[in-house]
Coordinates of C-alpha atoms in Angstrom, one line a residue:
M1 CA -37.2 -56.8 64.7
A2 CA -35.7 -59.4 62.4
Y3 CA -38.2 -58.5 59.7
R4 CA -37.3 -54.8 60.0
S5 CA -33.6 -55.6 59.8
C6 CA -34.1 -57.8 56.7
R7 CA -36.1 -55.0 55.1
L8 CA -33.3 -52.4 55.7
L9 CA -30.7 -54.8 54.4
L10 CA -32.8 -55.5 51.3
G11 CA -33.3 -51.7 50.7
F12 CA -29.5 -51.1 51.1
L13 CA -28.7 -53.9 48.6
L14 CA -31.3 -52.7 46.1
G15 CA -30.0 -49.1 46.4
L16 CA -26.4 -50.1 46.1
P17 CA -26.3 -50.3 42.2
I18 CA -27.9 -46.8 42.0
C19 CA -25.4 -45.4 44.4
V20 CA -22.5 -47.0 42.6
A21 CA -23.9 -45.7 39.2
L22 CA -24.3 -42.2 40.6
S23 CA -20.7 -42.3 42.1
V24 CA -19.3 -43.4 38.7
A25 CA -21.2 -40.7 36.9
D26 CA -20.0 -38.0 39.4
A27 CA -16.4 -39.2 39.1
S28 CA -16.7 -39.1 35.3
R29 CA -17.9 -35.5 35.4
A30 CA -15.3 -34.5 37.8
S31 CA -12.6 -36.1 35.6
S32 CA -13.8 -34.2 32.6
N33 CA -13.9 -30.9 34.4
R34 CA -10.6 -31.4 36.1
A35 CA -7.8 -29.0 35.0
P36 CA -5.2 -30.5 32.6
Q37 CA -2.4 -32.3 34.4
T38 CA 0.6 -30.1 35.2
L39 CA 3.7 -31.6 33.6
E40 CA 7.3 -31.6 34.7
L41 CA 9.5 -29.6 32.3
P42 CA 11.2 -32.6 30.5
A43 CA 7.8 -34.3 30.0
L44 CA 6.2 -31.0 28.8
V45 CA 8.9 -30.4 26.2
R46 CA 8.9 -34.0 25.1
T47 CA 5.1 -33.9 24.7
A48 CA 4.9 -30.5 23.0
A49 CA 8.0 -30.5 20.8
P50 CA 6.5 -32.6 17.9
A51 CA 4.0 -29.8 17.2
V52 CA 6.6 -27.1 17.0
V53 CA 8.3 -26.4 13.6
G54 CA 11.0 -24.3 12.1
I55 CA 10.1 -22.1 9.2
E56 CA 12.5 -21.2 6.3
A57 CA 11.4 -18.5 3.9
R58 CA 13.1 -17.3 0.8
L59 CA 12.2 -13.6 0.5
R60 CA 11.8 -11.7 -2.7
P61 CA 14.4 -9.1 -3.7
F62 CA 13.6 -5.5 -2.8
C63 CA 15.3 -2.1 -2.9
G64 CA 18.2 -3.5 -4.8
R65 CA 18.8 -6.2 -2.3
S66 CA 19.1 -9.8 -3.6
A67 CA 16.8 -12.5 -2.4
F68 CA 17.7 -13.8 1.1
D69 CA 16.5 -16.3 3.7
A70 CA 14.5 -15.6 6.8
R71 CA 13.9 -18.0 9.6
G72 CA 11.3 -18.3 12.3
S73 CA 9.2 -20.8 14.2
G74 CA 5.6 -22.0 14.1
V75 CA 3.1 -24.3 15.8
I76 CA 0.8 -26.9 14.3
V77 CA -2.8 -26.0 15.3
R78 CA -4.7 -28.5 13.1
S79 CA -3.8 -32.1 12.4
D80 CA -4.3 -31.7 8.6
G81 CA -1.2 -29.5 8.3
V82 CA -2.2 -26.0 9.4
V83 CA 0.7 -24.1 11.0
L84 CA 0.4 -20.7 12.8
T85 CA 3.3 -18.3 12.7
N86 CA 4.1 -14.6 12.6
L87 CA 3.4 -12.7 9.4
H88 CA 6.7 -10.9 9.6
V89 CA 8.5 -14.3 9.2
V90 CA 6.9 -15.0 5.8
R91 CA 5.9 -11.6 4.4
G92 CA 7.2 -11.2 0.9
A93 CA 8.4 -14.8 0.6
Q94 CA 8.9 -16.5 -2.7
T95 CA 9.0 -19.9 -1.2
I96 CA 8.3 -21.2 2.3
A97 CA 9.4 -24.5 3.8
V98 CA 8.5 -26.0 7.2
R99 CA 11.0 -28.2 9.0
M100 CA 9.2 -30.8 11.1
H101 CA 10.3 -32.1 14.4
S102 CA 11.4 -35.3 12.6
G103 CA 13.8 -33.3 10.5
A104 CA 11.7 -33.6 7.3
L105 CA 11.5 -30.4 5.2
L106 CA 8.0 -29.8 3.7
A107 CA 6.9 -27.2 1.2
A108 CA 4.3 -24.8 2.7
E109 CA 1.6 -22.7 1.3
L110 CA 0.6 -19.3 2.8
I111 CA -3.2 -19.6 3.1
A112 CA -4.2 -16.5 5.1
T113 CA -2.7 -13.5 6.9
D114 CA -3.8 -10.8 9.3
A115 CA -1.5 -7.8 9.3
R116 CA -3.1 -6.1 12.3
T117 CA -2.0 -8.9 14.6
D118 CA 1.1 -10.0 12.7
L119 CA -0.2 -13.6 12.3
A120 CA -0.2 -15.9 9.3
L121 CA -1.4 -19.5 8.6
L122 CA 0.5 -22.0 6.5
R123 CA -0.4 -25.4 5.2
V124 CA 1.8 -28.4 4.6
A125 CA 0.7 -31.6 2.8
A126 CA 0.5 -33.9 5.8
D127 CA -2.2 -35.5 7.9
D128 CA -2.5 -36.8 11.5
L129 CA 0.0 -34.3 12.8
P130 CA 0.4 -33.6 16.5
V131 CA -1.2 -30.3 17.6
L132 CA -1.1 -27.9 20.5
R133 CA -4.3 -26.4 21.9
F134 CA -4.9 -22.8 23.0
A135 CA -5.4 -22.1 26.7
P136 CA -9.0 -20.9 27.2
E137 CA -8.1 -18.2 29.7
A138 CA -5.5 -15.5 30.2
P139 CA -2.6 -16.2 32.5
E140 CA -1.8 -14.4 35.7
I141 CA 1.4 -12.6 36.5
G142 CA 3.8 -15.1 37.9
T143 CA 2.5 -18.0 35.8
P144 CA 5.3 -20.4 34.9
V145 CA 5.9 -20.6 31.1
V146 CA 8.0 -22.4 28.6
A147 CA 9.0 -21.0 25.2
L148 CA 9.6 -23.4 22.3
G149 CA 11.1 -22.4 19.0
T150 CA 14.1 -22.5 16.7
P151 CA 16.3 -19.4 17.5
L152 CA 19.1 -18.2 15.4
T153 CA 20.5 -21.1 13.4
Y154 CA 19.8 -23.7 16.1
G155 CA 17.2 -26.4 16.1
L156 CA 14.4 -26.8 18.6
S157 CA 15.2 -25.0 21.8
A158 CA 13.3 -24.7 25.1
T159 CA 13.6 -21.9 27.7
A160 CA 11.6 -21.3 30.8
G161 CA 10.4 -18.3 32.9
I162 CA 7.3 -16.6 34.2
V163 CA 4.7 -14.2 33.0
S164 CA 6.1 -10.8 33.9
G165 CA 3.2 -8.5 32.8
L166 CA -0.1 -8.4 30.9
G167 CA -1.6 -5.9 28.4
R168 CA 1.8 -4.6 27.2
S169 CA 2.1 -2.6 24.0
Y170 CA 4.7 -0.9 21.9
D171 CA 2.9 2.5 21.8
D172 CA -0.4 4.2 22.3
V173 CA -1.7 2.8 19.0
D174 CA -1.0 -0.9 19.4
P175 CA -4.2 -2.9 19.7
I176 CA -2.4 -6.1 20.9
P177 CA -2.4 -6.6 24.7
Y178 CA 0.9 -8.6 24.7
V179 CA 1.9 -11.1 27.3
Q180 CA 5.3 -10.1 28.7
H181 CA 7.5 -12.9 30.0
D182 CA 11.2 -13.5 30.8
A183 CA 11.7 -16.9 29.0
A184 CA 14.7 -16.2 26.7
I185 CA 13.8 -15.7 23.1
N186 CA 16.0 -14.6 20.2
P187 CA 15.6 -13.9 16.5
G188 CA 14.1 -17.1 15.0
N189 CA 11.7 -17.6 18.0
S190 CA 9.1 -15.5 16.2
G191 CA 5.9 -17.5 15.6
G192 CA 6.8 -20.2 18.2
P193 CA 4.5 -21.0 21.1
L194 CA 4.6 -19.8 24.7
L195 CA 3.2 -22.7 26.8
D196 CA 1.8 -23.1 30.3
M197 CA 2.8 -26.1 32.4
Q198 CA -0.1 -28.1 31.0
G199 CA 1.4 -27.7 27.5
R200 CA -1.3 -25.3 26.3
I201 CA -0.6 -22.3 24.1
L202 CA -0.6 -19.1 26.2
G203 CA 0.8 -16.9 23.4
I204 CA 2.7 -16.7 20.2
N205 CA 6.2 -15.2 20.7
T206 CA 6.5 -12.2 18.5
A207 CA 9.0 -9.6 19.6
I208 CA 11.8 -8.5 21.9
P209 CA 12.3 -4.8 22.6
D210 CA 15.8 -4.5 21.0
P211 CA 16.5 -7.3 18.4
A212 CA 20.1 -6.0 18.1
T213 CA 20.8 -7.1 21.7
H214 CA 18.9 -10.4 21.5
D215 CA 17.5 -11.6 24.8
I216 CA 17.4 -9.1 27.7
G217 CA 14.8 -10.8 29.8
I218 CA 11.8 -9.0 28.2
A219 CA 9.8 -10.8 25.6
L220 CA 6.4 -10.2 24.1
A221 CA 3.8 -12.8 23.0
I222 CA 0.4 -12.3 21.3
P223 CA -2.1 -13.7 23.8
A224 CA -3.8 -17.0 23.1
T225 CA -7.2 -15.4 23.4
M226 CA -6.4 -13.2 20.5
A227 CA -4.4 -15.7 18.5
S228 CA -7.1 -18.4 18.7
R229 CA -9.8 -15.9 17.5
V230 CA -7.7 -14.7 14.6
T231 CA -6.9 -18.3 13.7
A232 CA -10.6 -19.3 13.7
H233 CA -11.5 -16.3 11.6
L234 CA -8.7 -16.9 9.1
L235 CA -9.7 -20.6 8.7
R236 CA -13.4 -19.8 8.3
Y237 CA -13.5 -16.5 6.4
G238 CA -10.0 -16.0 5.0
H239 CA -9.7 -12.8 6.9
V240 CA -10.6 -11.4 10.4
R241 CA -14.1 -10.0 10.7
R242 CA -13.8 -6.7 12.6
G243 CA -16.4 -4.0 13.0
W244 CA -15.8 -0.6 11.4
L245 CA -17.3 2.7 12.3
G246 CA -15.6 5.0 9.8
L247 CA -13.4 7.1 12.2
T248 CA -10.0 8.5 11.9
L249 CA -8.6 9.3 15.3
Q250 CA -5.7 11.4 16.7
Q251 CA -4.0 11.2 20.1
L252 CA -3.8 14.5 21.8
D253 CA -0.9 15.2 24.1
P254 CA -1.1 17.6 27.2
K255 CA 0.1 20.6 25.2
L256 CA -2.6 20.1 22.5
T257 CA -5.4 19.4 25.0
Q258 CA -4.5 22.6 26.8
E259 CA -4.7 24.6 23.6
L260 CA -8.1 23.1 22.9
G261 CA -9.3 23.9 26.4
L262 CA -9.8 20.3 27.4
A263 CA -9.7 19.3 31.1
A264 CA -8.0 15.9 30.7
P265 CA -4.2 15.9 30.0
H266 CA -4.7 13.1 27.4
A267 CA -7.5 12.7 24.9
V268 CA -8.5 11.2 21.6
A269 CA -9.9 13.5 18.9
I270 CA -12.0 12.4 16.0
V271 CA -10.4 14.2 13.0
A272 CA -12.3 12.6 10.2
V273 CA -15.5 10.7 9.6
A274 CA -15.8 8.6 6.4
E275 CA -18.8 9.7 4.2
R276 CA -21.9 7.5 4.7
S277 CA -20.1 5.4 7.3
P278 CA -22.0 4.2 10.4
A279 CA -20.4 7.0 12.4
D280 CA -21.4 9.6 9.8
L281 CA -25.0 8.4 9.8
A282 CA -25.1 8.5 13.6
G283 CA -24.1 12.1 13.7
V284 CA -20.5 11.9 14.7
R285 CA -18.5 14.9 13.6
P286 CA -14.8 15.8 13.1
G287 CA -13.7 17.7 16.1
D288 CA -15.6 15.6 18.6
I289 CA -13.6 14.3 21.5
L290 CA -14.0 10.6 22.2
L291 CA -14.6 10.1 25.9
S292 CA -15.6 6.5 26.1
T293 CA -16.4 3.4 23.9
D294 CA -18.9 0.9 25.2
G295 CA -18.7 2.4 28.7
Q296 CA -14.9 2.1 28.8
P297 CA -13.0 5.4 29.3
V298 CA -10.8 6.4 26.3
A299 CA -7.6 8.3 27.0
T300 CA -5.4 6.8 24.4
L301 CA -5.8 5.4 20.9
R302 CA -5.0 2.0 22.3
D303 CA -8.0 2.1 24.6
H304 CA -10.4 2.4 21.7
A305 CA -8.4 0.2 19.3
R306 CA -8.5 -2.8 21.7
I307 CA -12.3 -2.5 22.2
M308 CA -12.8 -2.4 18.4
E309 CA -10.4 -5.3 17.9
R310 CA -13.0 -7.6 19.5
T311 CA -16.1 -5.9 18.1
A312 CA -17.8 -7.9 15.3
P313 CA -19.8 -6.4 12.4
G314 CA -23.4 -5.8 13.4
T315 CA -22.5 -4.9 17.0
A316 CA -23.9 -1.6 18.4
V317 CA -21.1 0.4 19.8
R318 CA -21.9 3.1 22.4
L319 CA -19.8 6.3 22.0
T320 CA -19.6 9.2 24.5
L321 CA -18.5 12.4 22.8
D322 CA -17.5 15.8 24.0
R323 CA -18.7 18.5 21.6
P324 CA -18.3 22.2 22.2
G325 CA -21.2 23.1 24.5
A326 CA -22.4 19.6 25.5
Q327 CA -21.7 15.9 25.8
R328 CA -23.4 13.5 23.4
R329 CA -24.1 9.8 23.6
V330 CA -24.6 8.0 20.3
S331 CA -25.0 4.3 19.3
V332 CA -23.2 3.3 16.2
R333 CA -23.7 -0.1 14.6
A334 CA -20.4 -1.4 13.3
V335 CA -20.2 -2.9 9.8
A336 CA -17.6 -4.8 8.0
P337 CA -14.9 -2.6 6.4
P338 CA -15.8 -1.6 2.8
M339 CA -13.5 -4.2 1.4
P340 CA -10.8 -6.4 2.9
N341 CA -7.4 -4.8 2.3
H342 CA -9.1 -1.7 0.8
P343 CA -7.5 1.7 1.5
A344 CA -10.7 2.7 3.3
Q345 CA -9.6 0.3 6.1
H346 CA -6.7 2.7 6.8
G347 CA -8.8 5.8 7.2
P348 CA -11.0 8.0 5.0
R349 CA -10.6 7.9 1.3
R350 CA -7.7 9.8 -0.1
C351 CA -8.4 13.4 -0.9
R352 CA -8.2 14.8 -4.3
D353 CA -5.2 16.9 -5.1
A354 CA -5.8 20.1 -3.2
S355 CA -3.2 22.2 -5.0
V356 CA -4.3 25.5 -6.3
P357 CA -4.1 26.3 -10.1
P358 CA -1.4 28.7 -10.9
S359 CA -3.8 31.2 -12.5
L360 CA -5.9 31.5 -9.3
P361 CA -5.5 34.9 -7.8
P362 CA -4.4 34.9 -4.1
G363 CA -7.0 35.5 -1.4
P364 CA -6.7 37.4 1.8
L365 CA -3.5 37.3 3.8
L366 CA -3.8 35.6 7.1
E367 CA -1.9 37.2 10.0
F368 CA 0.4 34.2 10.4
G369 CA 1.6 34.3 6.8
A370 CA -0.7 32.3 4.6
L371 CA -2.9 33.1 1.6
F372 CA -6.2 31.2 1.2
Q373 CA -8.1 30.5 -1.9
P374 CA -11.2 32.8 -2.1
S375 CA -14.6 31.2 -2.7
I376 CA -16.4 32.0 -5.9
P377 CA -19.7 33.8 -5.2
G378 CA -22.7 31.5 -5.7
A379 CA -20.5 28.4 -6.3
R380 CA -21.0 25.3 -4.1
P381 CA -17.7 24.2 -2.5
A382 CA -16.2 21.0 -3.8
R383 CA -15.1 19.9 -0.4
P384 CA -15.3 21.2 3.2
G385 CA -12.7 23.5 4.5
V386 CA -10.5 26.3 3.0
V387 CA -7.5 25.6 0.7
L388 CA -4.3 27.5 1.4
A389 CA -3.1 29.0 -1.9
A390 CA 0.4 30.0 -0.6
V391 CA 2.5 30.2 2.5
Q392 CA 5.0 33.0 3.0
P393 CA 8.5 31.8 3.7
G394 CA 9.8 32.7 7.2
K395 CA 6.4 33.4 8.6
A396 CA 4.8 31.5 11.5
A397 CA 2.6 29.4 9.1
A398 CA 5.6 28.1 7.2
R399 CA 7.6 27.5 10.3
S400 CA 4.9 25.4 11.9
G401 CA 4.6 23.1 8.8
L402 CA 1.7 24.5 6.8
R403 CA 2.2 24.5 3.1
A404 CA 0.4 25.3 -0.1
G405 CA -2.4 22.9 -0.9
D406 CA -3.2 22.2 2.8
V407 CA -6.9 22.4 3.6
I408 CA -8.0 24.0 6.9
L409 CA -11.0 22.0 8.1
A410 CA -11.5 23.5 11.6
V411 CA -10.2 26.1 14.0
G412 CA -10.0 24.3 17.2
R413 CA -13.1 22.2 17.2
L414 CA -15.2 24.5 15.2
P415 CA -15.7 23.5 11.5
V416 CA -14.6 25.8 8.6
S417 CA -16.9 25.8 5.6
D418 CA -15.6 28.9 3.6
P419 CA -13.0 31.6 3.8
Q420 CA -15.4 34.0 5.6
T421 CA -16.0 31.5 8.4
L422 CA -12.2 30.9 8.7
Q423 CA -11.5 34.6 9.1
R424 CA -14.3 35.0 11.6
L425 CA -13.1 32.1 13.7
L426 CA -9.5 33.4 13.6
D427 CA -10.7 36.9 14.7
A428 CA -12.6 35.4 17.6
D429 CA -9.7 33.2 18.7
R430 CA -7.1 35.5 20.2
N431 CA -4.9 32.9 21.8
D432 CA -1.1 33.0 21.2
M433 CA -1.4 29.5 19.6
L434 CA -3.9 28.5 17.0
V435 CA -5.0 24.9 16.8
L436 CA -6.0 24.0 13.2
L437 CA -7.4 20.8 11.8
V438 CA -5.5 20.4 8.6
Q439 CA -5.8 18.0 5.7
R440 CA -3.0 17.8 3.2
P441 CA -3.1 16.1 -0.2
S442 CA -3.1 12.3 -0.1
E443 CA -3.0 12.3 3.7
G444 CA -5.5 12.0 6.6
P445 CA -6.3 15.1 8.6
S446 CA -4.5 16.0 11.8
Y447 CA -4.3 18.9 14.3
L448 CA -1.5 21.4 13.9
V449 CA -0.4 24.1 16.4
V450 CA 0.3 27.4 14.6
P451 CA 1.7 30.3 16.5
R452 CA 0.7 33.9 15.9
Q453 CA 4.2 35.0 16.9
L454 CA 7.4 34.5 15.0
E455 CA 9.3 33.2 18.0
P456 CA 7.2 30.4 19.4
D457 CA 8.2 27.5 21.6
P458 CA 9.6 25.0 19.1
A459 CA 8.1 22.1 21.3
L460 CA 4.6 23.4 20.4
L461 CA 5.0 23.6 16.7
G462 CA 3.5 21.4 14.0
N463 CA 1.8 18.1 14.4
V464 CA 2.3 17.1 18.0
A465 CA 0.2 14.0 18.0
T466 CA -0.3 10.7 16.3
V467 CA -2.9 10.1 13.7
V468 CA -4.3 6.6 13.3
R469 CA -5.4 5.3 9.9
G470 CA -7.1 2.3 11.4
P471 CA -10.5 0.8 10.5
Y472 CA -12.4 2.4 13.4

């Protein structure tokens, strides 16, 4: 018995260092995985404030206005002097200065911008600066937040509130899923950080709904998940790498979807496909209705824009399309836009002047008061569609916004290749309202509603939807 007790004791003593070592290792791992410490408000502000700066920009003269100063806020995101702010704070600046927490005023260089997300990076000549880190995950509604910045003509200011909403936007086109919060911000807060209670960046404060009224308890911040990705791309590539399909899209409202015979009250139409673009090579056509992108339903331009915002070049994008007679599913491999800041990023290339030479004899008169250019027998058309040679004043075409030089690309969702096709489609469509896909000189195409009668409902006339010139 004594021997067995000694053996157990010896085993315990020999195993003790191993157990202690394992316990230390487990504690170390637990410590490294533990969530950042929640700070009391005074400690949070005291810790974060040195990484928040004021921005003073001298803007260039424009439109007869003399040069003037703009003010905003920023946050240091790299210790070697990289500052993140809003582009609208420094756009058009002749000179930019950053006022540090210490009060020092340092000259700043604008090193990269991204107009789509209204973000910009500055650099100041300084090292070993304090920085703030981005939160790795999105907040929840109700999360406590603190906004730091330099509003109006005041210095560093702190306000507190909660996250009030997620995925907010200005309109159906906006690709930014803003974080809405109620921490007070005012002009001058733009570019400053919205922090969680661990002192991490949850967003970059960007806008209030009505700047004329200042704070009304609703503020919008670019989410950290987007701001961190944009910052990383700007530092690495000098621009944000986004996938491009070659589409120009139009938001259709209930009136227009009804005229096109669509079941859904809201839809997104493809009104142009850039030549030789990925979408063109995949067989996407103008007039197709975009039902889903990568399996996500698309009812608004925003739905598609937010998916493409996080789609990198080289990614295969699955599109579900409604085409007269059938649905189609296509895979389109996104590529980089033709050139950074190239006009092709904002839609298809500009059309050549579609005006009709004065000596051209007028073609047949359409019932709604428009003359189209006749085709020349045996000649190959220079562009798809039919050019309107003239529009009769006072007739339905003129009242709905059609004008000489417009090119009719489609009747409804059926393409028009020549005047004969146009006339045939018009004869077949006996609705009181015609839906025409129209391209005018130097503009992208869009759907117009054209009445057959002279006394239509004014709410139905003209372009009743929004066209996006985005790199989609």
